[in-house]
CSV table of C-alpha atoms in Angstrom, one decimal:
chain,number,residue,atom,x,y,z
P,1,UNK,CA,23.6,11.8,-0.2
P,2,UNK,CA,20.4,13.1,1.6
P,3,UNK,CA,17.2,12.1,0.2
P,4,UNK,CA,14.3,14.2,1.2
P,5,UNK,CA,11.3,11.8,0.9
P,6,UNK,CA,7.5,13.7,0.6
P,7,UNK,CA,4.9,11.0,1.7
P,8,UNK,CA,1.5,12.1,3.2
P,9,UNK,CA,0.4,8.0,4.1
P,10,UNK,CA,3.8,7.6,5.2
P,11,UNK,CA,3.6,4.5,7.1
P,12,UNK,CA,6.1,4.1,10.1
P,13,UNK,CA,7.2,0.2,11.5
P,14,UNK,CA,5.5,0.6,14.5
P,15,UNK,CA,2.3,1.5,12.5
P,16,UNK,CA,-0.3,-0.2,10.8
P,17,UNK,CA,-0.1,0.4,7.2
P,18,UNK,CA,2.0,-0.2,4.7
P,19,UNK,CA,5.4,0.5,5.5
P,20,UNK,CA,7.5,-0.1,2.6
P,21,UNK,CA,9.2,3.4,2.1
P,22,UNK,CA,10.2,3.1,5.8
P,23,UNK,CA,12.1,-0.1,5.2
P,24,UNK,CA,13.5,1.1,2.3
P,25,UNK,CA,14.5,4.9,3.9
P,26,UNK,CA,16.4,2.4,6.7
P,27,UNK,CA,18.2,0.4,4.2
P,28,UNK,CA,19.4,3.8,2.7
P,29,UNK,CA,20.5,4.9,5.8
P,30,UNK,CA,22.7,1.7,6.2
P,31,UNK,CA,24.1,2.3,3.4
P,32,UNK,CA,25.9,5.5,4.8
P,33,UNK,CA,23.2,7.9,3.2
P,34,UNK,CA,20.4,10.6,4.9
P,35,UNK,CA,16.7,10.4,4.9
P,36,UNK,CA,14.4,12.6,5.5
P,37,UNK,CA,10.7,11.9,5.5
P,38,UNK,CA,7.7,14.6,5.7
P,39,UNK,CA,4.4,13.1,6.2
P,40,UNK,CA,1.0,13.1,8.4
P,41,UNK,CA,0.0,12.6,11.8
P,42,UNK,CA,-3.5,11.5,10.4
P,43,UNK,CA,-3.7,7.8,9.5
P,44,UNK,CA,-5.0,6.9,6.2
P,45,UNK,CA,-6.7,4.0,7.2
P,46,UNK,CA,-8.5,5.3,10.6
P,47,UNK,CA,-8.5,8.9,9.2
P,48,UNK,CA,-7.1,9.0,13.4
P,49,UNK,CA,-4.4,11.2,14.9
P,50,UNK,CA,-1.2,9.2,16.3
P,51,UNK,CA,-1.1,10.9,19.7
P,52,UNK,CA,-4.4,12.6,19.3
P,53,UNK,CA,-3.2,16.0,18.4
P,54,UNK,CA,-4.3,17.6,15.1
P,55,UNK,CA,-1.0,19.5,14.4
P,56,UNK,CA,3.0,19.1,15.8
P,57,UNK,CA,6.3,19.1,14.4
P,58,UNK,CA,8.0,15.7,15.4
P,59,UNK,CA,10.8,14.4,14.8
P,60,UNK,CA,12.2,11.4,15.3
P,61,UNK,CA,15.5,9.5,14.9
P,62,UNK,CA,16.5,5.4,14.8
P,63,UNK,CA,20.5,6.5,15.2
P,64,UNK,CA,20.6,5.4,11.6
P,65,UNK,CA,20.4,8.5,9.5
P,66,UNK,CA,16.7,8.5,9.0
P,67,UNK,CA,14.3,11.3,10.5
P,68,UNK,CA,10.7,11.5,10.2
P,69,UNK,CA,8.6,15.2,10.3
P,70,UNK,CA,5.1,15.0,11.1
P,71,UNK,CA,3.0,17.9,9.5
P,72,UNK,CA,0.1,20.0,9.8
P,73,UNK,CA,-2.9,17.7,7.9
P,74,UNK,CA,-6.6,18.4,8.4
P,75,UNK,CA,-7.9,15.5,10.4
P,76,UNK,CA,-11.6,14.3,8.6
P,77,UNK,CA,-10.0,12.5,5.6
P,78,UNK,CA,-12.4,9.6,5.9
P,79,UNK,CA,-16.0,12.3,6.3
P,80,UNK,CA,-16.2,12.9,2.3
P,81,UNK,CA,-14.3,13.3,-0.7
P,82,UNK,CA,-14.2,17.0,-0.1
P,83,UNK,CA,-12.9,16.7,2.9
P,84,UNK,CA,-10.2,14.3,1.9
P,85,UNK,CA,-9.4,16.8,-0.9
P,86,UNK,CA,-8.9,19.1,2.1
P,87,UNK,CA,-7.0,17.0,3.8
P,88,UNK,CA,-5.0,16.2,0.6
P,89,UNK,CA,-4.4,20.1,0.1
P,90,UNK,CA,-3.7,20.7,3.5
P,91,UNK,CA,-0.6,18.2,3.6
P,92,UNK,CA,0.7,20.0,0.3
P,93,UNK,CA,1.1,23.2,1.7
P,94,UNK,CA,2.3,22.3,5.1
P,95,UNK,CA,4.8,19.7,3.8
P,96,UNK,CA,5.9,22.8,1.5
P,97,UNK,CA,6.4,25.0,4.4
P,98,UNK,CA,8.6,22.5,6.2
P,99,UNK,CA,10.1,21.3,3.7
P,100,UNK,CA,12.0,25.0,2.9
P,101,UNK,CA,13.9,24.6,6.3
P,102,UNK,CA,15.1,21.1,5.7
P,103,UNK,CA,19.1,21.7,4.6
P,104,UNK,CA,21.4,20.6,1.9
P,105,UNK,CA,18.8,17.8,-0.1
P,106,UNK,CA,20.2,16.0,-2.7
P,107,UNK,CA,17.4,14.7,-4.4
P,108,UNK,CA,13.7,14.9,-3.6
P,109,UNK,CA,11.3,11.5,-3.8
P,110,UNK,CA,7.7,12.6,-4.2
P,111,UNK,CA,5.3,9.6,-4.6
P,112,UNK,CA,1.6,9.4,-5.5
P,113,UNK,CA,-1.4,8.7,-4.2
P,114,UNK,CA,-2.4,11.8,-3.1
P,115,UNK,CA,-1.1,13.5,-6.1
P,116,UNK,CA,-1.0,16.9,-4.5
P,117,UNK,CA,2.0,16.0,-2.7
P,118,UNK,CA,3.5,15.5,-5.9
P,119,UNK,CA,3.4,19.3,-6.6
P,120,UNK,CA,4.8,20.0,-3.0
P,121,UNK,CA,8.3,17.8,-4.1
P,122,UNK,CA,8.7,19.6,-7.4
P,123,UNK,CA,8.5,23.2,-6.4
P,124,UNK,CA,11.1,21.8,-3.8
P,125,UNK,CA,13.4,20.1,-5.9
P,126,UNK,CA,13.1,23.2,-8.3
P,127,UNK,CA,14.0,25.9,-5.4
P,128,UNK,CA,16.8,24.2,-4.4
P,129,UNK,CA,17.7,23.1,-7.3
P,130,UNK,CA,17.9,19.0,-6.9
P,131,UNK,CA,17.0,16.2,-8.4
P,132,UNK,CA,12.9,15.5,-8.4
P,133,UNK,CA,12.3,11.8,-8.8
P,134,UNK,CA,8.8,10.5,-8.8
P,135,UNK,CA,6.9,7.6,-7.7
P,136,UNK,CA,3.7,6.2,-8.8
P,137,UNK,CA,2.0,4.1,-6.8
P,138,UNK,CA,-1.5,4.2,-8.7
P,139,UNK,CA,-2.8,5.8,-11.4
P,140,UNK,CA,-4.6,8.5,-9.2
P,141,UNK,CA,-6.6,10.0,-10.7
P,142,UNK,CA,-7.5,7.4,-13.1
P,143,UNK,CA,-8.5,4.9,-9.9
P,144,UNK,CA,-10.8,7.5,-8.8
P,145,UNK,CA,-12.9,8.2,-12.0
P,146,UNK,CA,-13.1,4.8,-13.0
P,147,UNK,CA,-14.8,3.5,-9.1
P,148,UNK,CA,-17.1,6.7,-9.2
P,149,UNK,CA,-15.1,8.8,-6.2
P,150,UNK,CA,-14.0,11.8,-8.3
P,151,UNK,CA,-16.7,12.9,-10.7
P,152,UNK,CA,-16.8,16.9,-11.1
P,153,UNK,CA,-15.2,17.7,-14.3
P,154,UNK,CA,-13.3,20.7,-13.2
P,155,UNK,CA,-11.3,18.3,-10.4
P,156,UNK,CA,-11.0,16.1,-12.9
P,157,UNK,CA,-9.7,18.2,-15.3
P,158,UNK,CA,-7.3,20.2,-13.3
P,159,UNK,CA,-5.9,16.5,-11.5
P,160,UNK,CA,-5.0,15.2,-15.0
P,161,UNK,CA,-3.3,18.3,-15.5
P,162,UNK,CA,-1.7,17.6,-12.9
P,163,UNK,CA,-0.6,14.6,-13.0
P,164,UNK,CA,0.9,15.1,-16.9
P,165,UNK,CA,2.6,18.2,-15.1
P,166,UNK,CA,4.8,15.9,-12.7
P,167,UNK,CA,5.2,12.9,-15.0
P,168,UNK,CA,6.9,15.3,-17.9
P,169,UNK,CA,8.7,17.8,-15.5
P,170,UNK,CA,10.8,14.8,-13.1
P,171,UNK,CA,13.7,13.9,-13.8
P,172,UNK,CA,13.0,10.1,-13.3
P,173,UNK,CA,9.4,8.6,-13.2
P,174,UNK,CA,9.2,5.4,-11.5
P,175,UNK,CA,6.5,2.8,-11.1
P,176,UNK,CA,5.6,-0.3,-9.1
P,177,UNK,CA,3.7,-2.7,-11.1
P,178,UNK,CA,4.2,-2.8,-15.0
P,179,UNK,CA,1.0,-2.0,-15.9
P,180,UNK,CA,1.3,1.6,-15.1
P,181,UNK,CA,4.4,1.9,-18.0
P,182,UNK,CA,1.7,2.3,-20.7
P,183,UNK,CA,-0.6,5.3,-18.7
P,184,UNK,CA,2.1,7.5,-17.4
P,185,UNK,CA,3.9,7.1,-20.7
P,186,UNK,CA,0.9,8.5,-22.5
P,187,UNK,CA,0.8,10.8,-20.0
P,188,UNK,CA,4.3,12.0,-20.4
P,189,UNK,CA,6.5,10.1,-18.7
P,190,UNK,CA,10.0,9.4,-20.6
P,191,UNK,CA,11.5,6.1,-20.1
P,192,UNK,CA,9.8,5.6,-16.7
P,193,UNK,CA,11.8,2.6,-14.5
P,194,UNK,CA,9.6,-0.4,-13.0
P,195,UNK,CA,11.0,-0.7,-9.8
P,196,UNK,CA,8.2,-2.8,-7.8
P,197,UNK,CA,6.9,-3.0,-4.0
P,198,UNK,CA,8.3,-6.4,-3.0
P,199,UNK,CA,8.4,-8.1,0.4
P,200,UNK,CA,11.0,-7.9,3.2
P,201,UNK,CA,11.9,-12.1,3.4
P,202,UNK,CA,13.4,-12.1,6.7
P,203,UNK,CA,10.9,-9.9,8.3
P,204,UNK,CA,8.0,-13.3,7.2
P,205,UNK,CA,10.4,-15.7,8.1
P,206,UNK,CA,8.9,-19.5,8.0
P,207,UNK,CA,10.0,-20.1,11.3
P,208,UNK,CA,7.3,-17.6,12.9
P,209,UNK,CA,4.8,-19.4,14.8
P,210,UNK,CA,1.6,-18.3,15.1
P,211,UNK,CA,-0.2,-20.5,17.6
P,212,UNK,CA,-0.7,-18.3,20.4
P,213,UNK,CA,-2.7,-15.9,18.0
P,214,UNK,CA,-5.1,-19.0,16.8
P,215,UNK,CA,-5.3,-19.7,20.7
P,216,UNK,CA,-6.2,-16.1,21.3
P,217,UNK,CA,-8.9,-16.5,18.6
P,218,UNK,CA,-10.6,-19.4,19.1
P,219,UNK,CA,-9.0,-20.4,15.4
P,220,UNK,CA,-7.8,-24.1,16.7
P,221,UNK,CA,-9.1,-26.4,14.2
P,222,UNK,CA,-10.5,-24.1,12.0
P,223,UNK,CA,-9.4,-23.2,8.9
P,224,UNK,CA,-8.4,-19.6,8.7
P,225,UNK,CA,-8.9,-17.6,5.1
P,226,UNK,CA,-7.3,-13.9,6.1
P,227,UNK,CA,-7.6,-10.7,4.3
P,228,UNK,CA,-5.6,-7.9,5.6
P,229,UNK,CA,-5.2,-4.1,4.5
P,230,UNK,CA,-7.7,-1.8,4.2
P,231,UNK,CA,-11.1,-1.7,3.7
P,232,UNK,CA,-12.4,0.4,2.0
P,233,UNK,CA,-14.9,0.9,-1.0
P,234,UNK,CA,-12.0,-0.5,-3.5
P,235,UNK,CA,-11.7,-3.4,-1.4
P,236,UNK,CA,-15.0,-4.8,-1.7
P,237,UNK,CA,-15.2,-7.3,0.9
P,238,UNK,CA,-18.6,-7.0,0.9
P,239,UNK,CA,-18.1,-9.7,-1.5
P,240,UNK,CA,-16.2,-11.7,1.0
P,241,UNK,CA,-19.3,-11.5,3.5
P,242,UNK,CA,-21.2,-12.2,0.9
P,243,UNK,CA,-18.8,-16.0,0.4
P,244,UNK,CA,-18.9,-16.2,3.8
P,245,UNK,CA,-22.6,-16.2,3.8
P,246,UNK,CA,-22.1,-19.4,1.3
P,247,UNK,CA,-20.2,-20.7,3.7
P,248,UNK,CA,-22.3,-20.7,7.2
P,249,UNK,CA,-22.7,-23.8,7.5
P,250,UNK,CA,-19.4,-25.0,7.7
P,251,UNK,CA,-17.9,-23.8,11.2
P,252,UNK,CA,-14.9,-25.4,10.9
P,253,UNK,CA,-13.9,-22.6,8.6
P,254,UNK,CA,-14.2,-18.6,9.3
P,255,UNK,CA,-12.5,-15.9,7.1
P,256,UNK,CA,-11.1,-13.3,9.5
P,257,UNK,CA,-11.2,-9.2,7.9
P,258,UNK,CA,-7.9,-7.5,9.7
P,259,UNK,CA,-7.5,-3.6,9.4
P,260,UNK,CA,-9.9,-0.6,9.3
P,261,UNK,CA,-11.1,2.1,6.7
P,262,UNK,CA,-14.3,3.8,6.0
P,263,UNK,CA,-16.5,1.0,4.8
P,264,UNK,CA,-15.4,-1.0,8.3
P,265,UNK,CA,-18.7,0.3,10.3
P,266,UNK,CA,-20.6,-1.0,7.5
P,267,UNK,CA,-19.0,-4.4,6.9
P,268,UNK,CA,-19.6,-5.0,10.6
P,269,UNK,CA,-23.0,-4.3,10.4
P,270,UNK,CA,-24.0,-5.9,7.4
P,271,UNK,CA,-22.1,-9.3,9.4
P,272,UNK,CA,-24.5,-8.7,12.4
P,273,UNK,CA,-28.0,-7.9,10.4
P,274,UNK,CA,-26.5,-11.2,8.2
P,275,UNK,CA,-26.0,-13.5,11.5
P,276,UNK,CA,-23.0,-14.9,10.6
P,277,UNK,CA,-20.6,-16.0,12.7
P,278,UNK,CA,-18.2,-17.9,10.2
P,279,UNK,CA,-16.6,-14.2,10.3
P,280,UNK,CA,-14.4,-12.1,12.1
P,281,UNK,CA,-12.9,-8.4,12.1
P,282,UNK,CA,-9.5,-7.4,13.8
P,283,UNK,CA,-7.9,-4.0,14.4
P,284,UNK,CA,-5.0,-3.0,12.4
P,285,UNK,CA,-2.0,-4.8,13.2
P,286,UNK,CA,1.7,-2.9,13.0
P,287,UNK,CA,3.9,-4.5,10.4
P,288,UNK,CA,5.9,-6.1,13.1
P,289,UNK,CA,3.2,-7.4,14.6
P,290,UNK,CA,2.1,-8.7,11.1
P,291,UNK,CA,4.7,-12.0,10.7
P,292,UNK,CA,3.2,-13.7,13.6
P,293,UNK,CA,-0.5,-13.0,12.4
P,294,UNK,CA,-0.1,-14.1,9.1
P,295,UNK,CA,1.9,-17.4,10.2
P,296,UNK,CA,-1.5,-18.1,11.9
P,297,UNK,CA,-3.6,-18.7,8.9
P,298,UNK,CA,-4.1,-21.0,6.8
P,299,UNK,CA,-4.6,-19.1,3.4
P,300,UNK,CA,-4.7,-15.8,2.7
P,301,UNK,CA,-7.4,-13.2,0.7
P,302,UNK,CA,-6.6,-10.8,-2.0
P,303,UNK,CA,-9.3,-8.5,-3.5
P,304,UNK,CA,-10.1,-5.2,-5.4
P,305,UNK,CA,-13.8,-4.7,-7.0
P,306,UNK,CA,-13.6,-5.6,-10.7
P,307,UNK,CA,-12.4,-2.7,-12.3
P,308,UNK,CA,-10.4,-2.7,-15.5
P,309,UNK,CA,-8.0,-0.5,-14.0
P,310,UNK,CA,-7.0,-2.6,-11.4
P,311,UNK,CA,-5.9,-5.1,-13.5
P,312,UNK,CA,-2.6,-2.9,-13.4
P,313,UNK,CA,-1.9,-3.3,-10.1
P,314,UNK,CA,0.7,-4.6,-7.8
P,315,UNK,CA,-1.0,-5.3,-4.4
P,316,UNK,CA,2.2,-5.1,-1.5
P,317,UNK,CA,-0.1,-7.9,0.4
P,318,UNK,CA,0.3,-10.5,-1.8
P,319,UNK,CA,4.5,-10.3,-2.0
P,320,UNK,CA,4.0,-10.5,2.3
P,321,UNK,CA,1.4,-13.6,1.9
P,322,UNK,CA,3.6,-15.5,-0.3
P,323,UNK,CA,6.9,-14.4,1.8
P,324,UNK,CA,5.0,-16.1,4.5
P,325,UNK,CA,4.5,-19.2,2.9
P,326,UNK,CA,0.8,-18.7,2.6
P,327,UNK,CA,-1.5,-20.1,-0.3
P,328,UNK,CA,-3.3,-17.1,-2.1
P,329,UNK,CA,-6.9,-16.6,-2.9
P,330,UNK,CA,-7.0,-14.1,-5.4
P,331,UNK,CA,-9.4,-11.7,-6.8
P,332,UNK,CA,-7.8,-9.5,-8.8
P,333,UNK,CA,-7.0,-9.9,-12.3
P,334,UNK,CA,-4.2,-8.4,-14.5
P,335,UNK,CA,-0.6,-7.8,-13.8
P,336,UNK,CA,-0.5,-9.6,-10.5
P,337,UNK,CA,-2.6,-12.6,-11.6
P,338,UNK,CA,0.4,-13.6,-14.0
P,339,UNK,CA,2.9,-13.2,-10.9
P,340,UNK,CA,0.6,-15.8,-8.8
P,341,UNK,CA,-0.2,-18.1,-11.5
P,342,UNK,CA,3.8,-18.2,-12.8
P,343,UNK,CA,4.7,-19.1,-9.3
P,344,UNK,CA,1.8,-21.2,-8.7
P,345,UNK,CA,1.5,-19.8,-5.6
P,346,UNK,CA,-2.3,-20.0,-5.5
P,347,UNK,CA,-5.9,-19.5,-6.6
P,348,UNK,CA,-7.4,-16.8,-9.3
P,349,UNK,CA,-10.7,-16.1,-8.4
P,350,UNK,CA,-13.5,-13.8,-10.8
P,351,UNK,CA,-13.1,-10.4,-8.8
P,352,UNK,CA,-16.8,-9.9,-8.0
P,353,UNK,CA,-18.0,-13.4,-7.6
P,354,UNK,CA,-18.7,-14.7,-4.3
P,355,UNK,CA,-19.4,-18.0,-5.5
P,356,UNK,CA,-15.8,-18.6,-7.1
P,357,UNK,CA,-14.4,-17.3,-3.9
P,358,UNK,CA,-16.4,-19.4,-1.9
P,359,UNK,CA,-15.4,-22.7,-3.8
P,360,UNK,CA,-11.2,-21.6,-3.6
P,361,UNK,CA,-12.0,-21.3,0.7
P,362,UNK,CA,-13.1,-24.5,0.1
P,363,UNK,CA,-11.1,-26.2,-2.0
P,364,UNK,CA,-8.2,-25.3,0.3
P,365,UNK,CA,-9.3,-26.2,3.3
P,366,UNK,CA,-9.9,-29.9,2.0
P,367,UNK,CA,-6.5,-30.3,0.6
P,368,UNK,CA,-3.8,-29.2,3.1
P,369,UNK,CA,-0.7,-30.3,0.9
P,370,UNK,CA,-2.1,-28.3,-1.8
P,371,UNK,CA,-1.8,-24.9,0.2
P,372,UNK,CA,1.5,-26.0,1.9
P,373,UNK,CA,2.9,-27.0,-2.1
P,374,UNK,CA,1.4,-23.3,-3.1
P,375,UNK,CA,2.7,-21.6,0.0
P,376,UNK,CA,6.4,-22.7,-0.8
P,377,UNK,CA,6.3,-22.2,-4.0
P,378,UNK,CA,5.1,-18.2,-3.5
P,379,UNK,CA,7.7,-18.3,-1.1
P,380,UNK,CA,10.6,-19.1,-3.3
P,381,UNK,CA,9.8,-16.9,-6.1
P,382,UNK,CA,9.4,-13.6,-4.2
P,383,UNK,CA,13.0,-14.8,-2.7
P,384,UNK,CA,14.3,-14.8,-6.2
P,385,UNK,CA,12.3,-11.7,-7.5
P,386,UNK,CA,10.7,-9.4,-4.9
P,387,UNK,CA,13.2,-9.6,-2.7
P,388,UNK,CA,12.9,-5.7,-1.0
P,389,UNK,CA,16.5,-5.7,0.1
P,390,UNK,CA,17.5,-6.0,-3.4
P,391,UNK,CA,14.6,-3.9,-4.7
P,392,UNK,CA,16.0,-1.4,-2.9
P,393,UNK,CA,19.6,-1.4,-4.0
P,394,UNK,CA,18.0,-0.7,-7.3
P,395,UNK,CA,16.5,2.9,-5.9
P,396,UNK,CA,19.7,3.4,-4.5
P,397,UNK,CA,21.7,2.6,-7.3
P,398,UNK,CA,19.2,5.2,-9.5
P,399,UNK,CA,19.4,7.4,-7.0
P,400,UNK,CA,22.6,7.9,-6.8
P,401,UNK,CA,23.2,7.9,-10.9
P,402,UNK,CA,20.9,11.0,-11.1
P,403,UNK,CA,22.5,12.8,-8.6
P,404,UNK,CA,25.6,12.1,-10.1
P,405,UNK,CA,24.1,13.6,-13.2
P,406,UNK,CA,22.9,16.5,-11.9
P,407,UNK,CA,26.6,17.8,-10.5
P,408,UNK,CA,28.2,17.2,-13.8
């Protein structure tokens, strides 16, 4: 089977970023199958070319059936929201054009966000007449109304259009957190499959050690609250400079920001004007060089502005933290609240209180068999539900039922 796999954030290992869909393209691949993946050269989170060009055709191969084709993308995704529109439409049409040359597809995987791309991976699986199977990875554009970002009514209009488009015309929907099931089914979607993100366990294997990086840091007798991922204006860790504010005058504790986005340039100067030193930034760190980082702190952050919407969501950071064995501050309510709380695997905090998060840093750093107690237990129950190997399988195994389908 050869899977052709449409994916404009596309993360590979060696990048920062999330790279779930390269993990699971490689345990595809082992499986005896083909993958094919068209993506950007632009990263989402620095807005940055790879190699500093704006436009090649690369493509590369691990030996194990998986080959990656970077695309034409116009480069100033992070300048505006028209520009990332550009940037957006820009992929869609490239993608498109490579795309037509890539031979004898079985099924086409488009995933959203952006949900341009989504278009692209129909009008491919309909030309060559394949299975379309699409992935929802948030309700785009329903995220982008609700936190102010897309406003004109005509964009709005024709992206809801759009997006009822691809949910009714693919031949399976899937989505990664539950509480999409009740939007794209409104929207469309028929019988759409919850398959979610999950966490590679042996890639955050306990026995990591992550000394040298506290070394490296200054971190020794500190306690370390980390956030990594993006940061951008959903993230609002503005909040967390505002707890770290709360928190000055207690140096044995610093929360450390790890990654890069638009709002970055601010957050680092709001930390500078603010005098605080209880608070650090890091550059975006590969997902093989995130193991080892995360093994070096202590307890780790999760947080999204407070926005009903995001209660449906299925952050991929928390499965890593609690595959690390890492207590988790939370602030994000919803779907992925009940997942913490069930394992017990940390603290809920009020999404938009810096106070509350203040008070968990706190609480945690005082009671080190506490976090160690919540770190194992996170860790157990993502081995027994969000294992990605066997998260996988399940794509696979749908995968290869609707292709079976579509020969009869």
């Amino acid at each position: 089977m050869h899977i052709l796999l449409i994916h404009q954030a596309f993360r590979a290992l060696d990048e920062a970023g999330g790279t779930r869909h390269h993990e699971t393209a490689l345990y595809l691949a082992k499986q005896g199958h083909k993958v094919t993946i068209i993506t950007s050269p632009i990263s989402y989170l620095t807005g940055a070319a790879s190699t500093g060009k704006r436009y090649w055709v690369e493509e590369f191969s691990d030996g194990a059936g998986v080959t990656i084709l970077r695309v034409y993308t116009y480069s100033a995704i992070h300048r505006s929201f028209s520009h990332r529109v550009l940037s957006f439409i820009s992929f869609m049409f490239s993608s498109f054009v490579i795309g037509l040359r890539v031979k004898e597809i079985d099924l086409v995987w488009g995933t959203t966000p952006p949900i341009f791309q989504g278009l692209t991976a129909w009008a491919l699986a309909r030309i060559k007449r394949v299975v379309f199977l699409f992935e929802v990875r948030d309700l785009w554009p329903a995220f982008a109304i609700a936190v102010g970002v897309l406003n004109n009514r005509l964009l709005i209009k024709a992206s809801e259009w759009l997006e009822r488009f691809l949910y009714r015309h693919a031949d399976e929907v899937i989505v990664n957190s539950p509480g999409f099931i009740a939007h794209v089914t409104t929207c469309g979607a028929k019988n759409p499959l919850i398959i979610p993100n999950g966490t590679d366990t042996d890639m955050f294997s306990l026995q990591v050690d992550g000394s040298d990086i506290r070394r490296v840091n200054k971190w020794e007798g500190k306690f370390v609250a980390l956030y990594a991922g993006a940061h951008g204006m959903s993230n609002d860790l503005s909040m967390l400079v505002a707890a770290a504010n709360l928190l000055r005058n207690q140096p044995d504790i610093v929360i450390v920001l790890v990654g890069d986005g638009k709002e970055k340039p601010a957050l680092m100067k709001q930390v500078q004007e603010m005098g605080l030193e209880n608070i650090q930034f890091l550059p975006p760190h590969t997902k093989q060089e995130m193991p080892g980082l995360l093994a070096s702190a202590d307890a780790c952050i999760a947080v999204l502005k407070p926005v009903e919407l995001y209660k449906t969501v299925y952050p991929n950071k928390v499965f890593d933290y609690m595959a690390a064995g890492k207590p988790v501050i939370l602030a994000i309510d919803g779907v992925i609240r009940e997942v913490v709380e069930e394992a017990q695997a940390g603290i809920f905090t009020t999404p938009g209180n810096p106070d509350a998060m203040a008070e968990a840093i706190q609480r945690l750093a005082q009671d080190p068999q506490e976090r160690q107690a919540m770190g194992m237990c996170g860790r157990s129950y993502v081995e027994s539900n969000f294992n990605r190997e066997d998260l996988a399988a399940q794509l696979l195994a749908l995968c290869e039922e609707l292709v079976a389908e579509d020969t009869v």
